[in-house]
PDB file of C-alpha atoms in Angstrom:
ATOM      1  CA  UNK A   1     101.854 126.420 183.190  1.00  0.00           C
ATOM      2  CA  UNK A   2     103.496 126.305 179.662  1.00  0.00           C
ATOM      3  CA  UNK A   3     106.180 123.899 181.047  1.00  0.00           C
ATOM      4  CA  UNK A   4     103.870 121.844 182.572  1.00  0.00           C
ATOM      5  CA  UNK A   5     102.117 121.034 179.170  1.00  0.00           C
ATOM      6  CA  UNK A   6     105.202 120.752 177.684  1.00  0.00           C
ATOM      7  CA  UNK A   7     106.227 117.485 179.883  1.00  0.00           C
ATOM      8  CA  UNK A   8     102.265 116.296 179.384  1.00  0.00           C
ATOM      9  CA  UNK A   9     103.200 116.661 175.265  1.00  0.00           C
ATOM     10  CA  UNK A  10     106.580 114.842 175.862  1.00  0.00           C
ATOM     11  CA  UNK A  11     105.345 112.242 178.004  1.00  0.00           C
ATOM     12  CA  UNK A  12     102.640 111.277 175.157  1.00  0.00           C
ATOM     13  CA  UNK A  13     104.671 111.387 172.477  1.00  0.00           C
ATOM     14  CA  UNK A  14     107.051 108.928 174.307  1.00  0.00           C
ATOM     15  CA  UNK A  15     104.187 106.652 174.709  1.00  0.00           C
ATOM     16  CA  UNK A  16     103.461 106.794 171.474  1.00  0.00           C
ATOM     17  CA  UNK A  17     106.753 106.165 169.686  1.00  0.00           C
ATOM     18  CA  UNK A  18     107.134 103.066 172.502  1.00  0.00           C
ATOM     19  CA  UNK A  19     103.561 101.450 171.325  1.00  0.00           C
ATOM     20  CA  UNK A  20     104.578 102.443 167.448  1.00  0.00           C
ATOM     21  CA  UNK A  21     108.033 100.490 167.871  1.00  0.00           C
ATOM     22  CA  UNK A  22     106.177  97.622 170.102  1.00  0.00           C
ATOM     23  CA  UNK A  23     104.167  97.064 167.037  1.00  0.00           C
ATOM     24  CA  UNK A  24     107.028  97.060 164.733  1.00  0.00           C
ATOM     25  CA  UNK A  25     109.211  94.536 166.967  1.00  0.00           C
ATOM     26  CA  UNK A  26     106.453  92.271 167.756  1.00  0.00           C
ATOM     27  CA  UNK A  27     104.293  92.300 163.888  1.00  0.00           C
ATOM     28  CA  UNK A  28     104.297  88.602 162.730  1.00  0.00           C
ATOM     29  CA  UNK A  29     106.623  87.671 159.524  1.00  0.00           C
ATOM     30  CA  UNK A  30     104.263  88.057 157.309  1.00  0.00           C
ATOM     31  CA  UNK A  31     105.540  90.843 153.953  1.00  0.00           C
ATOM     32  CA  UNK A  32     103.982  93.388 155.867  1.00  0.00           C
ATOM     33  CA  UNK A  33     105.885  92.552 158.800  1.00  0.00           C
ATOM     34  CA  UNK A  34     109.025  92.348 157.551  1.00  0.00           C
ATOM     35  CA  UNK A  35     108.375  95.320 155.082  1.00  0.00           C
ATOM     36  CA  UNK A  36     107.880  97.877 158.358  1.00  0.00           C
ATOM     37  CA  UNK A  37     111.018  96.321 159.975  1.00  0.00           C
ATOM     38  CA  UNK A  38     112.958  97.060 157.219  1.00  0.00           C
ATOM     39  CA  UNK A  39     111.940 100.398 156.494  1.00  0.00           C
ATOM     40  CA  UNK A  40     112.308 101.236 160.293  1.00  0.00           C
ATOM     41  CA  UNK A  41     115.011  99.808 160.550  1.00  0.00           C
ATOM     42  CA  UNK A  42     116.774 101.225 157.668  1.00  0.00           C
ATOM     43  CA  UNK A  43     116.486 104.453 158.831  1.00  0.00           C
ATOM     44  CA  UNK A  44     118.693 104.013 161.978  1.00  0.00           C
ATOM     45  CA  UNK A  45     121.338 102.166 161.012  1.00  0.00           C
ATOM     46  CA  UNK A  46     124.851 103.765 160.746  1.00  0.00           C
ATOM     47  CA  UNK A  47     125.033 102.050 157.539  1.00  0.00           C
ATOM     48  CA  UNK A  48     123.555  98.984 155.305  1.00  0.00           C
ATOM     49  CA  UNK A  49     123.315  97.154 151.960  1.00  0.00           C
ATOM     50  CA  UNK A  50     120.483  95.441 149.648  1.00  0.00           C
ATOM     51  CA  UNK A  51     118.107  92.919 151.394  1.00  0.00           C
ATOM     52  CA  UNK A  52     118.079  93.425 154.727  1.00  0.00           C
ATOM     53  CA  UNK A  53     115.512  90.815 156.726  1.00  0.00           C
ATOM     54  CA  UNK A  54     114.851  91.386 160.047  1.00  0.00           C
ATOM     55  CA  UNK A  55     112.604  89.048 161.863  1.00  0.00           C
ATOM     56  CA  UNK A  56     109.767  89.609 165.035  1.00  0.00           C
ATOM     57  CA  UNK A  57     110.753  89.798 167.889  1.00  0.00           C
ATOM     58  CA  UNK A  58     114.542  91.087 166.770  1.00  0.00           C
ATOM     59  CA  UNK A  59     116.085  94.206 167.480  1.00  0.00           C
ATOM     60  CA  UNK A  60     119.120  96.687 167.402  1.00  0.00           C
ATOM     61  CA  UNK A  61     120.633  98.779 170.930  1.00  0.00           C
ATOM     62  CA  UNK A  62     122.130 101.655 169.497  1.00  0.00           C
ATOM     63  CA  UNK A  63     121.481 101.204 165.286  1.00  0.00           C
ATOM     64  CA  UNK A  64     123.817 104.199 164.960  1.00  0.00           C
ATOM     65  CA  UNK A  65     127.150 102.215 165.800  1.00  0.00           C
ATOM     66  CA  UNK A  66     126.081  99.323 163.569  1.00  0.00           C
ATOM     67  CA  UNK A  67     127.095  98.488 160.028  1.00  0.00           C
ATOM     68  CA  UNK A  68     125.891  95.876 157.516  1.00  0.00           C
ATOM     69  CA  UNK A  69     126.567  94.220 154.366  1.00  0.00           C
ATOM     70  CA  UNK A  70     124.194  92.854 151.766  1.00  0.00           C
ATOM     71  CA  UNK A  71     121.873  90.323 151.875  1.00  0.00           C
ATOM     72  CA  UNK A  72     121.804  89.856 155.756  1.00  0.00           C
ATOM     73  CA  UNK A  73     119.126  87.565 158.147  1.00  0.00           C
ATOM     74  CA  UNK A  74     118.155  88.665 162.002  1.00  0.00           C
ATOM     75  CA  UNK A  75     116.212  85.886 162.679  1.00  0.00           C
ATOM     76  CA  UNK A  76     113.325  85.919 165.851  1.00  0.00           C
ATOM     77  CA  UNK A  77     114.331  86.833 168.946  1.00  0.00           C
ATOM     78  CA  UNK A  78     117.468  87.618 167.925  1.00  0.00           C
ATOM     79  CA  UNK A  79     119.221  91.052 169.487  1.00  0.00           C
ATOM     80  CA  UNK A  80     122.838  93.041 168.619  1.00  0.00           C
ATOM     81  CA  UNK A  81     123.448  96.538 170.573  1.00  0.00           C
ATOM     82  CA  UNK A  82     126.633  98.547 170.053  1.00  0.00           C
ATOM     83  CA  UNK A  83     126.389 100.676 173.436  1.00  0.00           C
ATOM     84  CA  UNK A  84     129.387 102.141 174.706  1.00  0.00           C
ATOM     85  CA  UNK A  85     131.486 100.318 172.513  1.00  0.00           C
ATOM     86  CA  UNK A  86     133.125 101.404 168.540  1.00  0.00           C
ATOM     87  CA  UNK A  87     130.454  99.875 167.050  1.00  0.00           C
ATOM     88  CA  UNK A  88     129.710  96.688 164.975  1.00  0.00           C
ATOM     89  CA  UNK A  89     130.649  95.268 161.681  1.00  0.00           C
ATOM     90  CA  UNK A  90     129.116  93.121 159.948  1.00  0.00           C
ATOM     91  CA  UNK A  91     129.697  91.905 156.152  1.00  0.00           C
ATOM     92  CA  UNK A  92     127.804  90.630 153.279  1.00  0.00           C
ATOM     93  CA  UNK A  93     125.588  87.340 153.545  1.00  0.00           C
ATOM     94  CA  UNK A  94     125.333  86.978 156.877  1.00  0.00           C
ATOM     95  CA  UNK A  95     122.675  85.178 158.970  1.00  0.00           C
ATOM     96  CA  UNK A  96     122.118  85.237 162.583  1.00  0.00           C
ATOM     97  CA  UNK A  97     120.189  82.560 163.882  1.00  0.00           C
ATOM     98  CA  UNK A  98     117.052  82.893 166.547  1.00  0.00           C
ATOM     99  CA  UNK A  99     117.595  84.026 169.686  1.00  0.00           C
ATOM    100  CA  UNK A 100     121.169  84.865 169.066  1.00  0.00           C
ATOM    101  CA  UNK A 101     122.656  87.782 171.115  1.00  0.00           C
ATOM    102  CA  UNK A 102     125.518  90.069 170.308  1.00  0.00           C
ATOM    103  CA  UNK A 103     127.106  92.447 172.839  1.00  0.00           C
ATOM    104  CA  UNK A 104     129.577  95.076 171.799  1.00  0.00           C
ATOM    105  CA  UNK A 105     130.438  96.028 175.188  1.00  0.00           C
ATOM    106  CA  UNK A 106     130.578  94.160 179.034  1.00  0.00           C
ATOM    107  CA  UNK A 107     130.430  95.621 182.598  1.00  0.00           C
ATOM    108  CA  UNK A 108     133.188  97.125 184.467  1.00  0.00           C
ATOM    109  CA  UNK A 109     133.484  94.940 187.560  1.00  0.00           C
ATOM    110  CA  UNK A 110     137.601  95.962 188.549  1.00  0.00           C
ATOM    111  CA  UNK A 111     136.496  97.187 192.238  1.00  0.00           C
ATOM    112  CA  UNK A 112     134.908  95.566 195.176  1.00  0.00           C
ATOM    113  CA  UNK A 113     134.027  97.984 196.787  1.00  0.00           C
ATOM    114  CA  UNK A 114     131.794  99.763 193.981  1.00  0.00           C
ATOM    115  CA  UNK A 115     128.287  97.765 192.488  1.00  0.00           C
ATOM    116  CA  UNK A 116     129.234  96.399 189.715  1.00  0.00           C
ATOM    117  CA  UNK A 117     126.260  98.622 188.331  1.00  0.00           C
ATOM    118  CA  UNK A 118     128.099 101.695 189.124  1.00  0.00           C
ATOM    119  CA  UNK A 119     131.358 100.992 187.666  1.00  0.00           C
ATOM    120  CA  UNK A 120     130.035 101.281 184.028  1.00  0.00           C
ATOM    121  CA  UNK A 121     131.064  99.770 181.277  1.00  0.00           C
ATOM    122  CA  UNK A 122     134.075  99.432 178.271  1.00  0.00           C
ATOM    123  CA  UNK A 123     134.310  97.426 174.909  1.00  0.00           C
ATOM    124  CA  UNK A 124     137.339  95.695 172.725  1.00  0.00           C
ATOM    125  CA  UNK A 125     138.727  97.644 169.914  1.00  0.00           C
ATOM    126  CA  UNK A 126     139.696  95.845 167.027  1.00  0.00           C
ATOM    127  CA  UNK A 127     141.322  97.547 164.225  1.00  0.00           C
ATOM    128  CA  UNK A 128     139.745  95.967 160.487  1.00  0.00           C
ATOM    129  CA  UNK A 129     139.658  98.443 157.147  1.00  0.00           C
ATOM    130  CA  UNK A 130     140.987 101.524 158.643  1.00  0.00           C
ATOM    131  CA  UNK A 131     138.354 101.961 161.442  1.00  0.00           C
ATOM    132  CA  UNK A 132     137.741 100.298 164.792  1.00  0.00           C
ATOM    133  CA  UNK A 133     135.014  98.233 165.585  1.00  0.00           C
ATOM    134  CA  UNK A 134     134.501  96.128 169.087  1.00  0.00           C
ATOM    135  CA  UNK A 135     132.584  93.049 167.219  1.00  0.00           C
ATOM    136  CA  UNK A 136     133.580  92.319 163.422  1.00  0.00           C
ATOM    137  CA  UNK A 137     131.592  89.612 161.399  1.00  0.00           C
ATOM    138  CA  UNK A 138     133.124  88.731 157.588  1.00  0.00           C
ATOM    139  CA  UNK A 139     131.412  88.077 154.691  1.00  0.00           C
ATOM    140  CA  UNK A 140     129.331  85.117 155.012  1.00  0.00           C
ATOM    141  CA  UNK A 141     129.140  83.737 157.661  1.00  0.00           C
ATOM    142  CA  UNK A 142     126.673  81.550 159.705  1.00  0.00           C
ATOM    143  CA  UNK A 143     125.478  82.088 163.201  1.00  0.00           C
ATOM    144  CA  UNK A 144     123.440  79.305 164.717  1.00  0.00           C
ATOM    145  CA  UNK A 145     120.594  79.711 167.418  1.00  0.00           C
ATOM    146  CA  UNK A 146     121.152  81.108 170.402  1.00  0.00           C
ATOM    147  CA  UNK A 147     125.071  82.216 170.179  1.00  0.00           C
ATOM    148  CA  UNK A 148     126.387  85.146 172.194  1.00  0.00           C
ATOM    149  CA  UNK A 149     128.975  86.638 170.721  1.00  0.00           C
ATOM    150  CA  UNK A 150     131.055  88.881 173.282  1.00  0.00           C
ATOM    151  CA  UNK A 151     133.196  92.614 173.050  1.00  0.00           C
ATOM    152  CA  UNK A 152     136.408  91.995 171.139  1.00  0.00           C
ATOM    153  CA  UNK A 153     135.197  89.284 169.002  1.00  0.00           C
ATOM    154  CA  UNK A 154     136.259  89.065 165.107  1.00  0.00           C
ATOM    155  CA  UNK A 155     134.584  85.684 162.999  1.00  0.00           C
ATOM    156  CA  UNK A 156     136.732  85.461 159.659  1.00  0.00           C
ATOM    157  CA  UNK A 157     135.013  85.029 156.649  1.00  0.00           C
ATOM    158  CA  UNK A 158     132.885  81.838 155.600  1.00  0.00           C
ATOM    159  CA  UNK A 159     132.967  80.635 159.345  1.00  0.00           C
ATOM    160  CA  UNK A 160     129.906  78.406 160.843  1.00  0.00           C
ATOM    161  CA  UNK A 161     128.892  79.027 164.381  1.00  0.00           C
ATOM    162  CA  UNK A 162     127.100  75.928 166.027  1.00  0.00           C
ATOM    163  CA  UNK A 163     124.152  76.280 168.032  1.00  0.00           C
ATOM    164  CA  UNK A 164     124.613  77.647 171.732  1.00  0.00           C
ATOM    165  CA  UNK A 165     128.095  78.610 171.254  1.00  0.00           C
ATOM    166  CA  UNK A 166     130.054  81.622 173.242  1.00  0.00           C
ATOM    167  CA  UNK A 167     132.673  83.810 171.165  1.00  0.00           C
ATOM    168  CA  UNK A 168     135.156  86.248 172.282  1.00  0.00           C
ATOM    169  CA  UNK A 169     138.291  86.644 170.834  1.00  0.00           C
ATOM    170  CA  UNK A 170     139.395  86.145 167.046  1.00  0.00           C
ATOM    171  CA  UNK A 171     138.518  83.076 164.871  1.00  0.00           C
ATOM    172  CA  UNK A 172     140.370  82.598 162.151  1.00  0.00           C
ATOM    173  CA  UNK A 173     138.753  82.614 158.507  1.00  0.00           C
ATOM    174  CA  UNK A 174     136.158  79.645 157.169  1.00  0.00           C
ATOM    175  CA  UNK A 175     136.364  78.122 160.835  1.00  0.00           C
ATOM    176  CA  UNK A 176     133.117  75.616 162.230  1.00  0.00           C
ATOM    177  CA  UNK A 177     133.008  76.560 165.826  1.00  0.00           C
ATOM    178  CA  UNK A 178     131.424  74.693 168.847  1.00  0.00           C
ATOM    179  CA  UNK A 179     131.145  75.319 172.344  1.00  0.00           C
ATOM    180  CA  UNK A 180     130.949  77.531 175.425  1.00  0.00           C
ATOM    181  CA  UNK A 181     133.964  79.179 174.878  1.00  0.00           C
ATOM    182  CA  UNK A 182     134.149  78.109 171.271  1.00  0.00           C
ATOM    183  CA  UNK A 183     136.866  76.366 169.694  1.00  0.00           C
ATOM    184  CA  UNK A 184     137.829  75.567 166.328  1.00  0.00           C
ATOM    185  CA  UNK A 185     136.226  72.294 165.674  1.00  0.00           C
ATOM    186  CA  UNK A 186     136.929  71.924 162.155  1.00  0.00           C
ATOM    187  CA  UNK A 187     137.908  73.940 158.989  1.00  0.00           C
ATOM    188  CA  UNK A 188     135.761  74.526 156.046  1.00  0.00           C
ATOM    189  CA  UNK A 189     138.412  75.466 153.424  1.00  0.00           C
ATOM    190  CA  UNK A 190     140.607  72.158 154.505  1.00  0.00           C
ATOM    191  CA  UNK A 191     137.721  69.671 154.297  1.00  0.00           C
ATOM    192  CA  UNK A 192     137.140  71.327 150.912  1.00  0.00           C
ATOM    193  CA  UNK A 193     140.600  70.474 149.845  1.00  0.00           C
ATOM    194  CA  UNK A 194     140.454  67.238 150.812  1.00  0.00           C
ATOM    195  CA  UNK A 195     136.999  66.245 149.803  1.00  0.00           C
ATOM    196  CA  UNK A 196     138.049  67.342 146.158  1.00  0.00           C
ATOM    197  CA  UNK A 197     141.406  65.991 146.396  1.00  0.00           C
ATOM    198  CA  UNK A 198     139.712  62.393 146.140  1.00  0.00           C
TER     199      UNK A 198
END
């Protein structure tokens, strides 16, 4: 009988913490909004700096493998999960545009003759400050709308990342990148140079 009541008390108290966090997630951007998303948040990161704002509709898979700078932007609909992977790094003055999607980890899919759903799952390493992370993102940087950015991916510092793009792999730093995979369209640092070179 005890045990019975027990999974009745569990069950509720799952329910509850689900509608508490749908509430959270889903609150318009109003200062009340993004106050309660901060503060919850806050709590379940691995680690963060000053100003975080995190936007409805925008979430984190597995907080406690995810590490932020200051100053950082999740706009709406915008998601980053860390499962089975070394986590994620990501810098100071950073934004992450809407509906943007990072992935620190990707399906196992070796066999044929195993599901793919049954073969689980593995992440990158990449070595950066004495640890290992399977998605780094340097200090400021710019991540457009709707860019996934893959296991094993590193953006160097001051990069731009257009609109729709795909990432995986390492971009070197202050880079503009476009496309599905993305490239190196331009530099930032070298049209600097030359623009004050005139």
């Amino acid at each position: 009988m005890f045990s019975y009541i027990k999974k009745i008390y569990k069950f509720f108290i799952n329910e509850i913490q689900t509608i508490v966090f749908w509430i959270i997630y889903s609150y318009p951007d109003s200062k009340f909004g993004k106050f309660i998303r901060k503060k919850f948040w806050s709590k379940r990161l691995k680690k963060h700096g000053l100003n975080l704002d995190i936007h409805m509709n925008s979430a984190f898979g597995h907080p406690e493998l995810i590490e932020i700078g200051d100053n950082f932007m999740l706009s709406v609909n915008a998601h980053i999960t860390a499962f089975s992977s070394k986590g994620i790094f990501i810098g100071n003055n950073v934004g992450i545009g809407r509906g943007s999607y990072l992935h620190a980890s990707q399906h196992i899919f070796d066999s044929i003759d195993i599901p793919i759903r049954d073969q689980g799952v593995r992440s990158k390493d990449i070595s950066y400050r004495d640890n290992y992370y399977s998605i780094i993102i340097e200090d400021d940087v710019l991540v457009g709308s709707n860019v996934v950015i893959l296991s094993g991916t590193k953006i160097g510092k001051g990069s731009i990342i257009s609109p729709g793009s795909v990432l995986s792999g390492i971009y070197p730093p202050y880079s503009i990148l476009v496309g599905n995979p993305a490239r190196v369209s331009k530099n930032r640092k070298q049209i600097w140079i030359v623009k004050n070179s005139k």
